[in-house]
Each structure stands twice: as C-alpha cells, then as structure tokens.
C-alpha cells in the first residue's frame, strides 16, 4: 500500500457555503486550525481542485483526514459528504460532525466523531486519541484504514431504484403502513434539530427546512492478508 507514504498533510475540508450555518462549521474549523493545519477547498478557502469530482477525491489520498461536517445538527440528517471517504482508492479517515447517530448506523472504528470531544482543540491535539496522536500512531491509523477498506459505496442507481421498490411494496400494504400526522410541519420540525455544544454557541440559530436526506449502503469485501505499511511521522 504505497499510498500510505504519500500522506503528508493532516486534514482537508471541501465547503462552498461560506455563511455561518446552524452547525457553526466555519467557527469550529477556525478553532481547529489553531492547533492543527486544515486545508480548505472551495469558495470558503484559498485552495481549489478541478471541477472533476474524481480528481478531487483522488487528491484526498495525501491527507490523513477528511472533514465531513454537516450544516445542521438534525436527527437522521446525513449528506454525501460522509460517503466520500469510502470511495475506491481514496484511503482517508473521515472526521464526522452532525446530528446523525453515526454509531447506530455505521460500524465503530471507521470514523472519528467530533462530538466525542469536548472542543475543537481536544479533537485536534488534546484528546485521548485525537487527530494528531492518530497520525503518529501508525498501528492505530492503519487499523482504521483497514476497517474502512471493508466497506464501499453503492452506485447512486442501486439505492435509488431500491427506494422505489420499497415505496411500491408499502403502497400495496397500506393497512400495515398507514400513519396519520395531524400537523406534518410540526412533526417534521419538532425536536428534530439541536444546537451545537455550548462552547460553539453565541446565539440561537433556527433550523430551516432541510433538503432530502442521503442514504449510504455498504457491502462487505474480503481481505485475505495485511501487508506491512509504513507511515511518516508528523511533528
């Protein structure tokens, strides 16, 4: 796995919305950058990759981590950001931050959850197994990449077509699936979103109507051997 030796930078973040959102991502990353370098790509940063998504994904191989930060802390809300780390030949560890219960939907050991740390600084260099420690702990980092290699992302067509099959099945069994919501707007919004941790809050931010959610499906792959890997030390 020669790609390991190509890793030379801590973290990358792709972002195009430069307005402070409900999750206060910009403020969080600015604090993280004070203790650990983060390359910001897109309209909110100084770096850019080509418009070809594949080239942007391939570029991630030189980073140890990819920041998958959602713009809202809302129940079951996750976008395509998280799936980027599981694309073929990317080999990067995702750092997630959002309202989804990631541990409920995805196996442990394939991501770092920023919500497990009390602050951006702790996530970067002050935690029990923070990003800096993981970069320098070769065995721990390789083990995480090995776990990630067991999963891949289905093409868009597979879950999309399957969703229509599920809908058709439920429509044919309405007596088993019918449920009435007196106030759909209230059901959709009530208790679905939360504010970030107190250390990030300056003022209350209302949760707006969210876009459709993205579902990730995984499939197992067989790994028969584990060749020796080497990682450069990060000072």
mmCIF file of C-alpha atoms in Angstrom:
data_model
loop_
_atom_site.group_PDB
_atom_site.id
_atom_site.type_symbol
_atom_site.label_atom_id
_atom_site.label_comp_id
_atom_site.label_asym_id
_atom_site.label_seq_id
_atom_site.Cartn_x
_atom_site.Cartn_y
_atom_site.Cartn_z
ATOM 1 C CA UNK A 1 0.000 0.000 0.000
ATOM 2 C CA UNK A 2 2.310 2.698 -1.268
ATOM 3 C CA UNK A 3 -0.430 5.314 -0.904
ATOM 4 C CA UNK A 4 0.315 5.479 2.838
ATOM 5 C CA UNK A 5 3.686 7.056 2.165
ATOM 6 C CA UNK A 6 2.004 9.792 0.118
ATOM 7 C CA UNK A 7 0.166 11.168 3.131
ATOM 8 C CA UNK A 8 1.804 14.441 4.059
ATOM 9 C CA UNK A 9 -0.975 16.712 5.351
ATOM 10 C CA UNK A 10 -3.343 16.411 8.325
ATOM 11 C CA UNK A 11 -6.818 17.287 7.039
ATOM 12 C CA UNK A 12 -8.872 18.595 4.110
ATOM 13 C CA UNK A 13 -12.312 20.188 4.048
ATOM 14 C CA UNK A 14 -14.476 20.866 0.987
ATOM 15 C CA UNK A 15 -17.035 23.615 1.560
ATOM 16 C CA UNK A 16 -18.935 26.028 -0.681
ATOM 17 C CA UNK A 17 -21.409 27.678 1.706
ATOM 18 C CA UNK A 18 -19.497 30.453 3.450
ATOM 19 C CA UNK A 19 -22.382 31.728 5.568
ATOM 20 C CA UNK A 20 -22.424 30.677 9.208
ATOM 21 C CA UNK A 21 -24.945 27.875 9.476
ATOM 22 C CA UNK A 22 -26.842 26.180 12.271
ATOM 23 C CA UNK A 23 -23.912 23.870 12.988
ATOM 24 C CA UNK A 24 -21.428 26.781 13.008
ATOM 25 C CA UNK A 25 -18.957 24.828 10.902
ATOM 26 C CA UNK A 26 -16.792 27.794 9.917
ATOM 27 C CA UNK A 27 -16.227 28.827 13.515
ATOM 28 C CA UNK A 28 -15.461 25.243 14.509
ATOM 29 C CA UNK A 29 -12.882 24.757 11.746
ATOM 30 C CA UNK A 30 -11.216 28.092 12.514
ATOM 31 C CA UNK A 31 -10.629 26.924 16.068
ATOM 32 C CA UNK A 32 -9.418 23.536 14.881
ATOM 33 C CA UNK A 33 -6.946 25.235 12.532
ATOM 34 C CA UNK A 34 -5.348 26.969 15.514
ATOM 35 C CA UNK A 35 -3.970 23.627 16.705
ATOM 36 C CA UNK A 36 -3.872 21.503 13.529
ATOM 37 C CA UNK A 37 -3.490 22.547 9.869
ATOM 38 C CA UNK A 38 -6.636 22.152 7.768
ATOM 39 C CA UNK A 39 -6.638 22.790 4.010
ATOM 40 C CA UNK A 40 -9.949 24.363 2.986
ATOM 41 C CA UNK A 41 -11.049 23.824 -0.627
ATOM 42 C CA UNK A 42 -13.816 25.703 -2.399
ATOM 43 C CA UNK A 43 -15.413 29.115 -2.119
ATOM 44 C CA UNK A 44 -14.591 29.415 1.591
ATOM 45 C CA UNK A 45 -10.885 28.659 1.287
ATOM 46 C CA UNK A 46 -7.811 29.514 -0.715
ATOM 47 C CA UNK A 47 -7.394 26.114 -2.363
ATOM 48 C CA UNK A 48 -9.199 24.598 -5.313
ATOM 49 C CA UNK A 49 -9.265 21.300 -7.143
ATOM 50 C CA UNK A 50 -10.603 20.796 -10.641
ATOM 51 C CA UNK A 51 -14.299 20.597 -11.344
ATOM 52 C CA UNK A 52 -13.928 16.852 -11.913
ATOM 53 C CA UNK A 53 -15.121 15.129 -8.763
ATOM 54 C CA UNK A 54 -12.872 12.111 -9.310
ATOM 55 C CA UNK A 55 -9.746 14.264 -9.341
ATOM 56 C CA UNK A 56 -10.832 15.961 -6.120
ATOM 57 C CA UNK A 57 -11.398 12.585 -4.491
ATOM 58 C CA UNK A 58 -8.035 11.251 -5.644
ATOM 59 C CA UNK A 59 -6.357 14.322 -4.177
ATOM 60 C CA UNK A 60 -7.562 13.239 -0.726
ATOM 61 C CA UNK A 61 -5.021 10.409 -0.698
ATOM 62 C CA UNK A 62 -2.343 12.852 0.500
ATOM 63 C CA UNK A 63 -4.378 13.704 3.611
ATOM 64 C CA UNK A 64 -4.803 11.703 6.797
ATOM 65 C CA UNK A 65 -8.309 13.012 7.465
ATOM 66 C CA UNK A 66 -11.303 14.352 5.591
ATOM 67 C CA UNK A 67 -13.741 16.624 7.455
ATOM 68 C CA UNK A 68 -17.337 15.529 6.875
ATOM 69 C CA UNK A 69 -19.152 18.360 8.659
ATOM 70 C CA UNK A 70 -22.904 18.785 8.141
ATOM 71 C CA UNK A 71 -24.516 22.226 8.106
ATOM 72 C CA UNK A 72 -27.235 21.232 10.593
ATOM 73 C CA UNK A 73 -27.492 19.112 13.722
ATOM 74 C CA UNK A 74 -30.734 17.369 12.851
ATOM 75 C CA UNK A 75 -31.940 13.854 13.527
ATOM 76 C CA UNK A 76 -31.024 11.284 10.841
ATOM 77 C CA UNK A 77 -29.588 14.023 8.603
ATOM 78 C CA UNK A 78 -26.502 12.987 6.665
ATOM 79 C CA UNK A 79 -25.352 14.006 3.192
ATOM 80 C CA UNK A 80 -22.973 12.651 0.573
ATOM 81 C CA UNK A 81 -20.026 14.192 2.456
ATOM 82 C CA UNK A 82 -19.634 11.116 4.632
ATOM 83 C CA UNK A 83 -19.618 8.715 1.682
ATOM 84 C CA UNK A 84 -16.596 10.369 0.056
ATOM 85 C CA UNK A 85 -14.186 8.570 2.400
ATOM 86 C CA UNK A 86 -15.432 5.177 1.200
ATOM 87 C CA UNK A 87 -14.811 5.709 -2.489
ATOM 88 C CA UNK A 88 -12.356 3.365 -4.151
ATOM 89 C CA UNK A 89 -8.666 4.278 -3.807
ATOM 90 C CA UNK A 90 -9.282 7.327 -1.598
ATOM 91 C CA UNK A 91 -7.818 5.898 1.642
ATOM 92 C CA UNK A 92 -8.704 8.643 4.096
ATOM 93 C CA UNK A 93 -10.262 8.649 7.577
ATOM 94 C CA UNK A 94 -13.462 10.723 7.853
ATOM 95 C CA UNK A 95 -13.999 13.073 10.791
ATOM 96 C CA UNK A 96 -17.758 13.474 11.156
ATOM 97 C CA UNK A 97 -19.781 16.197 12.847
ATOM 98 C CA UNK A 98 -23.563 16.313 12.627
ATOM 99 C CA UNK A 99 -26.875 15.325 14.162
ATOM 100 C CA UNK A 100 -26.911 11.731 12.941
ATOM 101 C CA UNK A 101 -26.319 8.960 15.466
ATOM 102 C CA UNK A 102 -23.341 7.686 13.487
ATOM 103 C CA UNK A 103 -22.582 4.807 15.865
ATOM 104 C CA UNK A 104 -26.104 3.479 15.396
ATOM 105 C CA UNK A 105 -25.963 3.444 11.600
ATOM 106 C CA UNK A 106 -22.289 2.677 10.932
ATOM 107 C CA UNK A 107 -19.682 0.351 12.498
ATOM 108 C CA UNK A 108 -17.284 1.714 15.077
ATOM 109 C CA UNK A 109 -13.701 2.243 14.026
ATOM 110 C CA UNK A 110 -14.336 3.646 10.550
ATOM 111 C CA UNK A 111 -14.672 7.322 11.520
ATOM 112 C CA UNK A 112 -13.839 9.879 14.200
ATOM 113 C CA UNK A 113 -16.824 11.693 15.683
ATOM 114 C CA UNK A 114 -16.076 15.291 16.644
ATOM 115 C CA UNK A 115 -18.967 15.121 19.089
ATOM 116 C CA UNK A 116 -16.932 12.685 21.198
ATOM 117 C CA UNK A 117 -14.552 15.530 22.034
ATOM 118 C CA UNK A 118 -15.327 18.486 24.272
ATOM 119 C CA UNK A 119 -13.845 21.105 21.932
ATOM 120 C CA UNK A 120 -12.152 21.585 18.539
ATOM 121 C CA UNK A 121 -8.831 21.839 20.355
ATOM 122 C CA UNK A 122 -9.356 18.477 22.039
ATOM 123 C CA UNK A 123 -10.255 16.904 18.703
ATOM 124 C CA UNK A 124 -7.048 18.247 17.184
ATOM 125 C CA UNK A 125 -4.315 17.663 19.745
ATOM 126 C CA UNK A 126 -5.638 17.380 23.296
ATOM 127 C CA UNK A 127 -7.857 14.275 23.290
ATOM 128 C CA UNK A 128 -7.184 10.731 24.440
ATOM 129 C CA UNK A 129 -6.807 9.644 20.806
ATOM 130 C CA UNK A 130 -7.040 12.907 18.882
ATOM 131 C CA UNK A 131 -6.154 13.516 15.245
ATOM 132 C CA UNK A 132 -2.513 14.353 15.971
ATOM 133 C CA UNK A 133 -1.995 11.211 18.060
ATOM 134 C CA UNK A 134 -3.681 9.051 15.441
ATOM 135 C CA UNK A 135 -1.414 10.410 12.708
ATOM 136 C CA UNK A 136 1.635 9.391 14.702
ATOM 137 C CA UNK A 137 0.240 6.082 15.951
ATOM 138 C CA UNK A 138 0.946 4.015 12.861
ATOM 139 C CA UNK A 139 -0.764 0.860 14.042
ATOM 140 C CA UNK A 140 -3.958 2.657 15.108
ATOM 141 C CA UNK A 141 -4.212 4.645 11.870
ATOM 142 C CA UNK A 142 -3.554 1.613 9.673
ATOM 143 C CA UNK A 143 -6.118 -0.388 11.616
ATOM 144 C CA UNK A 144 -8.726 2.297 10.951
ATOM 145 C CA UNK A 145 -7.939 2.335 7.229
ATOM 146 C CA UNK A 146 -8.169 -1.447 7.231
ATOM 147 C CA UNK A 147 -11.647 -1.281 8.725
ATOM 148 C CA UNK A 148 -12.705 1.329 6.171
ATOM 149 C CA UNK A 149 -11.488 -0.942 3.357
ATOM 150 C CA UNK A 150 -14.204 -3.446 4.300
ATOM 151 C CA UNK A 151 -16.900 -1.070 3.079
ATOM 152 C CA UNK A 152 -17.727 0.557 -0.204
ATOM 153 C CA UNK A 153 -20.432 2.838 -1.550
ATOM 154 C CA UNK A 154 -23.126 1.532 -3.843
ATOM 155 C CA UNK A 155 -23.675 3.486 -7.028
ATOM 156 C CA UNK A 156 -26.455 6.055 -6.929
ATOM 157 C CA UNK A 157 -28.763 3.899 -9.055
ATOM 158 C CA UNK A 158 -28.846 0.964 -6.629
ATOM 159 C CA UNK A 159 -30.354 2.655 -3.526
ATOM 160 C CA UNK A 160 -32.459 4.943 -5.742
ATOM 161 C CA UNK A 161 -34.158 2.032 -7.528
ATOM 162 C CA UNK A 162 -34.493 0.065 -4.315
ATOM 163 C CA UNK A 163 -36.309 3.006 -2.698
ATOM 164 C CA UNK A 164 -38.971 2.890 -5.405
ATOM 165 C CA UNK A 165 -39.410 -0.833 -4.780
ATOM 166 C CA UNK A 166 -39.873 -0.162 -1.074
ATOM 167 C CA UNK A 167 -42.459 2.526 -1.795
ATOM 168 C CA UNK A 168 -44.375 0.238 -4.150
ATOM 169 C CA UNK A 169 -44.406 -2.519 -1.546
ATOM 170 C CA UNK A 170 -45.745 -0.211 1.161
ATOM 171 C CA UNK A 171 -48.465 1.163 -1.128
ATOM 172 C CA UNK A 172 -49.684 -2.388 -1.659
ATOM 173 C CA UNK A 173 -49.847 -2.920 2.105
ATOM 174 C CA UNK A 174 -51.354 0.354 3.292
ATOM 175 C CA UNK A 175 -53.162 -1.325 6.164
ATOM 176 C CA UNK A 176 -49.768 -2.171 7.684
ATOM 177 C CA UNK A 177 -48.032 1.110 6.905
ATOM 178 C CA UNK A 178 -50.615 3.868 7.284
ATOM 179 C CA UNK A 179 -49.984 6.564 9.879
ATOM 180 C CA UNK A 180 -51.671 9.943 10.332
ATOM 181 C CA UNK A 181 -49.875 13.164 11.236
ATOM 182 C CA UNK A 182 -52.326 15.933 12.235
ATOM 183 C CA UNK A 183 -49.647 18.593 11.722
ATOM 184 C CA UNK A 184 -46.930 17.445 9.331
ATOM 185 C CA UNK A 185 -44.872 20.637 9.680
ATOM 186 C CA UNK A 186 -44.852 20.289 13.462
ATOM 187 C CA UNK A 187 -43.885 16.612 13.232
ATOM 188 C CA UNK A 188 -41.068 17.356 10.791
ATOM 189 C CA UNK A 189 -39.511 20.160 12.834
ATOM 190 C CA UNK A 190 -40.378 19.496 16.466
ATOM 191 C CA UNK A 191 -37.403 18.111 18.352
ATOM 192 C CA UNK A 192 -35.561 17.147 15.179
ATOM 193 C CA UNK A 193 -32.726 19.661 15.396
ATOM 194 C CA UNK A 194 -30.388 20.763 18.147
ATOM 195 C CA UNK A 195 -27.777 23.435 18.621
ATOM 196 C CA UNK A 196 -24.058 22.621 18.782
ATOM 197 C CA UNK A 197 -22.296 22.173 22.102
ATOM 198 C CA UNK A 198 -22.275 25.179 24.406
ATOM 199 C CA UNK A 199 -18.683 26.124 23.550
ATOM 200 C CA UNK A 200 -19.755 26.922 19.991
ATOM 201 C CA UNK A 201 -22.977 28.808 20.739
ATOM 202 C CA UNK A 202 -23.141 32.587 20.501
ATOM 203 C CA UNK A 203 -26.793 32.894 19.673
ATOM 204 C CA UNK A 204 -29.710 30.615 18.984
ATOM 205 C CA UNK A 205 -29.992 29.616 15.339
ATOM 206 C CA UNK A 206 -33.304 28.436 13.909
ATOM 207 C CA UNK A 207 -33.303 25.186 11.983
ATOM 208 C CA UNK A 208 -34.676 25.724 8.493
ATOM 209 C CA UNK A 209 -36.373 23.128 6.313
ATOM 210 C CA UNK A 210 -33.711 20.655 5.277
ATOM 211 C CA UNK A 211 -33.039 19.059 1.893
ATOM 212 C CA UNK A 212 -33.749 15.411 1.285
ATOM 213 C CA UNK A 213 -31.528 13.028 3.171
ATOM 214 C CA UNK A 214 -28.885 10.851 1.577
ATOM 215 C CA UNK A 215 -28.719 7.157 2.433
ATOM 216 C CA UNK A 216 -25.496 5.189 2.349
ATOM 217 C CA UNK A 217 -25.471 1.443 1.752
ATOM 218 C CA UNK A 218 -22.393 -0.690 2.336
ATOM 219 C CA UNK A 219 -21.253 -4.100 1.252
ATOM 220 C CA UNK A 220 -18.537 -6.289 2.741
ATOM 221 C CA UNK A 221 -15.347 -7.142 0.915
ATOM 222 C CA UNK A 222 -12.973 -9.986 1.722
ATOM 223 C CA UNK A 223 -9.489 -9.114 2.951
ATOM 224 C CA UNK A 224 -7.152 -12.083 2.960
ATOM 225 C CA UNK A 225 -3.862 -10.547 4.062
ATOM 226 C CA UNK A 226 -2.433 -7.420 5.598
ATOM 227 C CA UNK A 227 0.832 -6.296 4.002
ATOM 228 C CA UNK A 228 3.252 -4.213 6.105
ATOM 229 C CA UNK A 229 2.660 -0.468 5.885
ATOM 230 C CA UNK A 230 4.821 2.498 6.802
ATOM 231 C CA UNK A 231 3.669 5.945 7.842
ATOM 232 C CA UNK A 232 5.704 9.142 8.045
ATOM 233 C CA UNK A 233 5.861 10.793 11.465
ATOM 234 C CA UNK A 234 4.026 14.105 11.790
ATOM 235 C CA UNK A 235 5.739 16.646 14.001
#
